[in-house]
Amino acid sequence: SIVNAKLLNIEGNRVLVAKGTHKEIGEAHGILLKNQINSLVDGVLYVVGWYYTIEEKKWFLSEMSNAYKRLEPFIPQKYQDEMMGLAETSGISLREIRLANVFPAMFHCSGFAVFGDATVDGTLYHGRVLDYMTEIGLQYNAVVFILHPTGSNAFANISYAGFIGSVSGMNDKQVSFGEMGGGGVGDWDGMPMPLLVREGLESSNTLEAALKLFETTARTCEYYYVIADGKINDARALATTPEKFEIVTPGGTHPRLPSPVKDAVLISAGDRYKKLVERVKEEYGKIDLEKAIRLMDRPVSMKSNLHNVLFVPKKAEFWVANAGQGTEACKEHYTKYNLTELLKLLEK
């Protein structure tokens, strides 16, 4: 363990708790997860890169470099510092760390929030399904980050060694975020999606503040989000592109989300969306923790189901399942974490 940082093992899962400046957090991340970061960067930049290059007939690393050049002006200095710290201690070049951190912007997923009349006792459950290339073994480098950067909210980020951004997270103000990819890859003039979510965790104390942040920040590509707030038992879905910012309220409609359900926001695509709606309607008013977890089972999650998370923001609790060797995350054990308890370790 190093100053202000510890690597824990909870039921066989890696949990990194750290506080300090962004640079210090990056340095701790690089020291404590060096092997996992090396494995992830190789898998992402070289294994995925090879598939991409063959499929798309475009050289992956130069595509990523071009994306990064356009994204860079929109990346706040504190996150640049964190990547620098990470590169310095992990022994991986800053260029590779930066390019690997563009990669999660390609993730595709499903998400939901159910509360009020939809659940047994009104509890808000926010679930998110991450589906992406389990073949490259990202799941072996899975990490739950519990971070408290100087001057920011403390938060949990369910991620992978070497990534500093977030696609699934919850902060100590009971605000939780889950992202789902759409299309529009190539519109890179804005803040990278994983860093926008991370900024939401760090700076948003309320659902309203999060919506404002996402609306006023220069955005990239096409993404959908579910953002929930346990303090007010409410959630919104967002449909965004660089030009477009649409808020979908619980029970509200959107051309891509045609089947509204009261006290619920449900996001997925095609048949997975239909199945998610069907499950929520079937269990309506009876959804408890276990049923909320089961909403994420196949076929709502895909064969490439990499991780699933269920947030209960009001209680600062969350459950995580990661893909195994050849098994989807939804078929694996869900481990329970408590953000408040884990943050206490930083006070000791």
Tab-separated table of N, CA and C in Angstrom, residues 82-154:
chain	number	residue	atom	x	y	z
A	82	GLU	N	-3.692	13.206	-14.435
A	82	GLU	CA	-3.896	11.840	-13.942
A	82	GLU	C	-3.298	10.823	-14.925
A	83	MET	N	-3.481	11.075	-16.229
A	83	MET	CA	-2.894	10.162	-17.226
A	83	MET	C	-1.367	10.224	-17.182
A	84	MET	N	-0.828	11.429	-16.901
A	84	MET	CA	0.620	11.563	-16.781
A	84	MET	C	1.145	10.745	-15.601
A	85	GLY	N	0.468	10.867	-14.460
A	85	GLY	CA	0.869	10.098	-13.277
A	85	GLY	C	0.818	8.606	-13.558
A	86	LEU	N	-0.228	8.204	-14.252
A	86	LEU	CA	-0.440	6.790	-14.589
A	86	LEU	C	0.684	6.274	-15.497
A	87	ALA	N	1.064	7.092	-16.473
A	87	ALA	CA	2.137	6.693	-17.398
A	87	ALA	C	3.471	6.606	-16.654
A	88	GLU	N	3.730	7.599	-15.799
A	88	GLU	CA	5.027	7.650	-15.109
A	88	GLU	C	5.278	6.409	-14.261
A	89	THR	N	4.248	5.925	-13.566
A	89	THR	CA	4.487	4.811	-12.635
A	89	THR	C	4.192	3.437	-13.235
A	90	SER	N	3.414	3.381	-14.315
A	90	SER	CA	3.077	2.056	-14.875
A	90	SER	C	4.128	1.598	-15.877
A	91	GLY	N	4.982	2.541	-16.311
A	91	GLY	CA	6.003	2.180	-17.291
A	91	GLY	C	5.461	2.110	-18.713
A	92	ILE	N	4.254	2.601	-18.918
A	92	ILE	CA	3.667	2.598	-20.270
A	92	ILE	C	3.745	4.023	-20.809
A	93	SER	N	4.015	4.161	-22.094
A	93	SER	CA	4.185	5.514	-22.634
A	93	SER	C	2.889	6.314	-22.494
A	94	LEU	N	3.054	7.623	-22.328
A	94	LEU	CA	1.891	8.512	-22.195
A	94	LEU	C	1.008	8.405	-23.440
A	95	ARG	N	1.629	8.255	-24.610
A	95	ARG	CA	0.847	8.136	-25.852
A	95	ARG	C	-0.087	6.926	-25.777
A	96	GLU	N	0.450	5.787	-25.319
A	96	GLU	CA	-0.382	4.576	-25.258
A	96	GLU	C	-1.489	4.715	-24.213
A	97	ILE	N	-1.159	5.331	-23.072
A	97	ILE	CA	-2.182	5.560	-22.035
A	97	ILE	C	-3.302	6.434	-22.611
A	98	ARG	N	-2.920	7.494	-23.314
A	98	ARG	CA	-3.934	8.400	-23.888
A	98	ARG	C	-4.810	7.685	-24.911
A	99	LEU	N	-4.177	6.913	-25.788
A	99	LEU	CA	-4.944	6.228	-26.838
A	99	LEU	C	-5.856	5.166	-26.231
A	100	ALA	N	-5.344	4.436	-25.236
A	100	ALA	CA	-6.177	3.411	-24.583
A	100	ALA	C	-7.387	4.069	-23.933
A	101	ASN	N	-7.226	5.320	-23.454
A	101	ASN	CA	-8.329	6.004	-22.781
A	101	ASN	C	-9.371	6.575	-23.733
A	102	VAL	N	-9.088	6.548	-25.040
A	102	VAL	CA	-10.120	6.916	-26.028
A	102	VAL	C	-11.067	5.728	-26.223
A	103	PHE	N	-10.522	4.535	-26.011
A	103	PHE	CA	-11.214	3.289	-26.357
A	103	PHE	C	-12.602	3.109	-25.726
A	104	PRO	N	-12.802	3.371	-24.399
A	104	PRO	CA	-14.148	3.127	-23.832
A	104	PRO	C	-15.236	3.967	-24.487
A	105	ALA	N	-14.866	4.975	-25.256
A	105	ALA	CA	-15.861	5.780	-25.966
A	105	ALA	C	-16.608	4.934	-26.991
A	106	MET	N	-16.161	3.693	-27.215
A	106	MET	CA	-16.811	2.824	-28.215
A	106	MET	C	-17.759	1.805	-27.596
A	107	PHE	N	-17.879	1.793	-26.276
A	107	PHE	CA	-18.705	0.782	-25.609
A	107	PHE	C	-20.189	0.906	-25.959
A	108	HIS	N	-20.869	-0.238	-26.009
A	108	HIS	CA	-22.324	-0.254	-26.252
A	108	HIS	C	-23.023	-1.007	-25.142
A	109	CYS	N	-24.209	-0.548	-24.770
A	109	CYS	CA	-24.785	-1.109	-23.557
A	109	CYS	C	-26.293	-0.852	-23.439
A	110	SER	N	-26.853	-1.295	-22.293
A	110	SER	CA	-28.251	-1.029	-21.962
A	110	SER	C	-28.293	-0.450	-20.549
A	111	GLY	N	-29.407	0.188	-20.212
A	111	GLY	CA	-29.499	0.715	-18.850
A	111	GLY	C	-30.937	1.000	-18.472
A	112	PHE	N	-31.183	1.088	-17.168
A	112	PHE	CA	-32.538	1.395	-16.700
A	112	PHE	C	-32.481	2.014	-15.310
A	113	ALA	N	-33.540	2.737	-14.971
A	113	ALA	CA	-33.769	3.110	-13.574
A	113	ALA	C	-35.241	2.857	-13.312
A	114	VAL	N	-35.542	2.201	-12.189
A	114	VAL	CA	-36.934	1.945	-11.791
A	114	VAL	C	-37.088	2.397	-10.347
A	115	PHE	N	-38.242	2.978	-10.030
A	115	PHE	CA	-38.452	3.515	-8.678
A	115	PHE	C	-39.944	3.706	-8.465
A	116	GLY	N	-40.309	4.326	-7.344
A	116	GLY	CA	-41.719	4.668	-7.115
A	116	GLY	C	-42.630	3.460	-7.229
A	117	ASP	N	-43.669	3.580	-8.057
A	117	ASP	CA	-44.666	2.507	-8.197
A	117	ASP	C	-44.091	1.232	-8.816
A	118	ALA	N	-42.957	1.352	-9.501
A	118	ALA	CA	-42.404	0.187	-10.206
A	118	ALA	C	-41.764	-0.808	-9.237
A	119	THR	N	-41.322	-0.305	-8.072
A	119	THR	CA	-40.578	-1.181	-7.159
A	119	THR	C	-41.391	-1.470	-5.901
A	120	VAL	N	-40.967	-2.505	-5.185
A	120	VAL	CA	-41.717	-2.991	-4.021
A	120	VAL	C	-41.996	-1.882	-3.007
A	121	ASP	N	-40.924	-1.142	-2.638
A	121	ASP	CA	-41.113	-0.134	-1.583
A	121	ASP	C	-40.720	1.252	-2.077
A	122	GLY	N	-40.735	1.434	-3.405
A	122	GLY	CA	-40.389	2.744	-3.966
A	122	GLY	C	-38.896	2.971	-4.158
A	123	THR	N	-38.065	2.044	-3.657
A	123	THR	CA	-36.601	2.194	-3.784
A	123	THR	C	-36.187	2.390	-5.237
A	124	LEU	N	-35.224	3.286	-5.457
A	124	LEU	CA	-34.698	3.503	-6.796
A	124	LEU	C	-33.560	2.515	-7.071
A	125	TYR	N	-33.714	1.730	-8.137
A	125	TYR	CA	-32.653	0.829	-8.600
A	125	TYR	C	-32.190	1.312	-9.969
A	126	HIS	N	-30.900	1.483	-10.115
A	126	HIS	CA	-30.341	1.943	-11.392
A	126	HIS	C	-29.401	0.852	-11.897
A	127	GLY	N	-29.773	0.236	-13.018
A	127	GLY	CA	-28.974	-0.876	-13.535
A	127	GLY	C	-28.291	-0.501	-14.829
A	128	ARG	N	-27.105	-1.057	-15.045
A	128	ARG	CA	-26.469	-0.831	-16.337
A	128	ARG	C	-25.719	-2.078	-16.798
A	129	VAL	N	-25.902	-2.355	-18.075
A	129	VAL	CA	-25.346	-3.540	-18.714
A	129	VAL	C	-24.269	-3.049	-19.680
A	130	LEU	N	-23.048	-3.560	-19.541
A	130	LEU	CA	-21.985	-3.200	-20.480
A	130	LEU	C	-21.667	-4.417	-21.344
A	131	ASP	N	-21.900	-4.288	-22.637
A	131	ASP	CA	-21.627	-5.385	-23.576
A	131	ASP	C	-20.469	-4.981	-24.471
A	132	TYR	N	-19.366	-5.708	-24.405
A	132	TYR	CA	-18.270	-5.374	-25.305
A	132	TYR	C	-17.198	-6.447	-25.339
A	133	MET	N	-16.969	-7.063	-26.452
A	133	MET	CA	-15.806	-7.905	-26.727
A	133	MET	C	-15.189	-8.629	-25.530
A	134	THR	N	-15.899	-9.583	-24.968
A	134	THR	CA	-15.332	-10.342	-23.843
A	134	THR	C	-14.119	-11.159	-24.296
A	135	GLU	N	-13.973	-11.352	-25.609
A	135	GLU	CA	-12.857	-12.177	-26.113
A	135	GLU	C	-11.497	-11.582	-25.768
A	136	ILE	N	-11.407	-10.245	-25.619
A	136	ILE	CA	-10.066	-9.689	-25.392
A	136	ILE	C	-9.673	-9.716	-23.920
A	137	GLY	N	-10.599	-10.168	-23.059
A	137	GLY	CA	-10.210	-10.388	-21.666
A	137	GLY	C	-10.149	-9.140	-20.796
A	138	LEU	N	-10.883	-8.079	-21.162
A	138	LEU	CA	-10.928	-6.901	-20.275
A	138	LEU	C	-11.357	-7.300	-18.867
A	139	GLN	N	-12.239	-8.330	-18.791
A	139	GLN	CA	-12.774	-8.739	-17.484
A	139	GLN	C	-11.683	-9.177	-16.509
A	140	TYR	N	-10.525	-9.623	-17.041
A	140	TYR	CA	-9.449	-10.058	-16.135
A	140	TYR	C	-8.716	-8.863	-15.538
A	141	ASN	N	-9.010	-7.677	-16.048
A	141	ASN	CA	-8.375	-6.462	-15.535
A	141	ASN	C	-9.416	-5.525	-14.928
A	142	ALA	N	-10.550	-6.111	-14.509
A	142	ALA	CA	-11.633	-5.313	-13.922
A	142	ALA	C	-11.197	-4.764	-12.563
A	143	VAL	N	-11.596	-3.523	-12.282
A	143	VAL	CA	-11.269	-2.879	-11.004
A	143	VAL	C	-12.457	-2.020	-10.585
A	144	VAL	N	-12.786	-2.057	-9.298
A	144	VAL	CA	-13.707	-1.063	-8.740
A	144	VAL	C	-12.822	0.020	-8.125
A	145	PHE	N	-12.922	1.237	-8.656
A	145	PHE	CA	-12.138	2.361	-8.128
A	145	PHE	C	-12.999	3.144	-7.143
A	146	ILE	N	-12.463	3.373	-5.955
A	146	ILE	CA	-13.129	4.221	-4.962
A	146	ILE	C	-12.194	5.405	-4.772
A	147	LEU	N	-12.558	6.547	-5.353
A	147	LEU	CA	-11.613	7.664	-5.419
A	147	LEU	C	-12.171	8.919	-4.764
A	148	HIS	N	-11.265	9.660	-4.132
A	148	HIS	CA	-11.647	10.971	-3.605
A	148	HIS	C	-10.581	11.991	-4.005
A	149	PRO	N	-10.728	12.557	-5.216
A	149	PRO	CA	-9.748	13.550	-5.658
A	149	PRO	C	-9.921	14.859	-4.880
A	150	THR	N	-8.814	15.533	-4.619
A	150	THR	CA	-8.829	16.811	-3.911
A	150	THR	C	-9.808	17.773	-4.585
A	151	GLY	N	-10.726	18.330	-3.792
A	151	GLY	CA	-11.639	19.342	-4.325
A	151	GLY	C	-12.822	18.790	-5.100
A	152	SER	N	-12.998	17.457	-5.112
A	152	SER	CA	-14.112	16.856	-5.864
A	152	SER	C	-14.937	15.936	-4.971
A	153	ASN	N	-16.100	15.519	-5.474
A	153	ASN	CA	-16.868	14.477	-4.788
A	153	ASN	C	-16.057	13.187	-4.754
A	154	ALA	N	-16.345	12.355	-3.763
A	154	ALA	CA	-15.815	10.986	-3.756
A	154	ALA	C	-16.786	10.132	-4.565
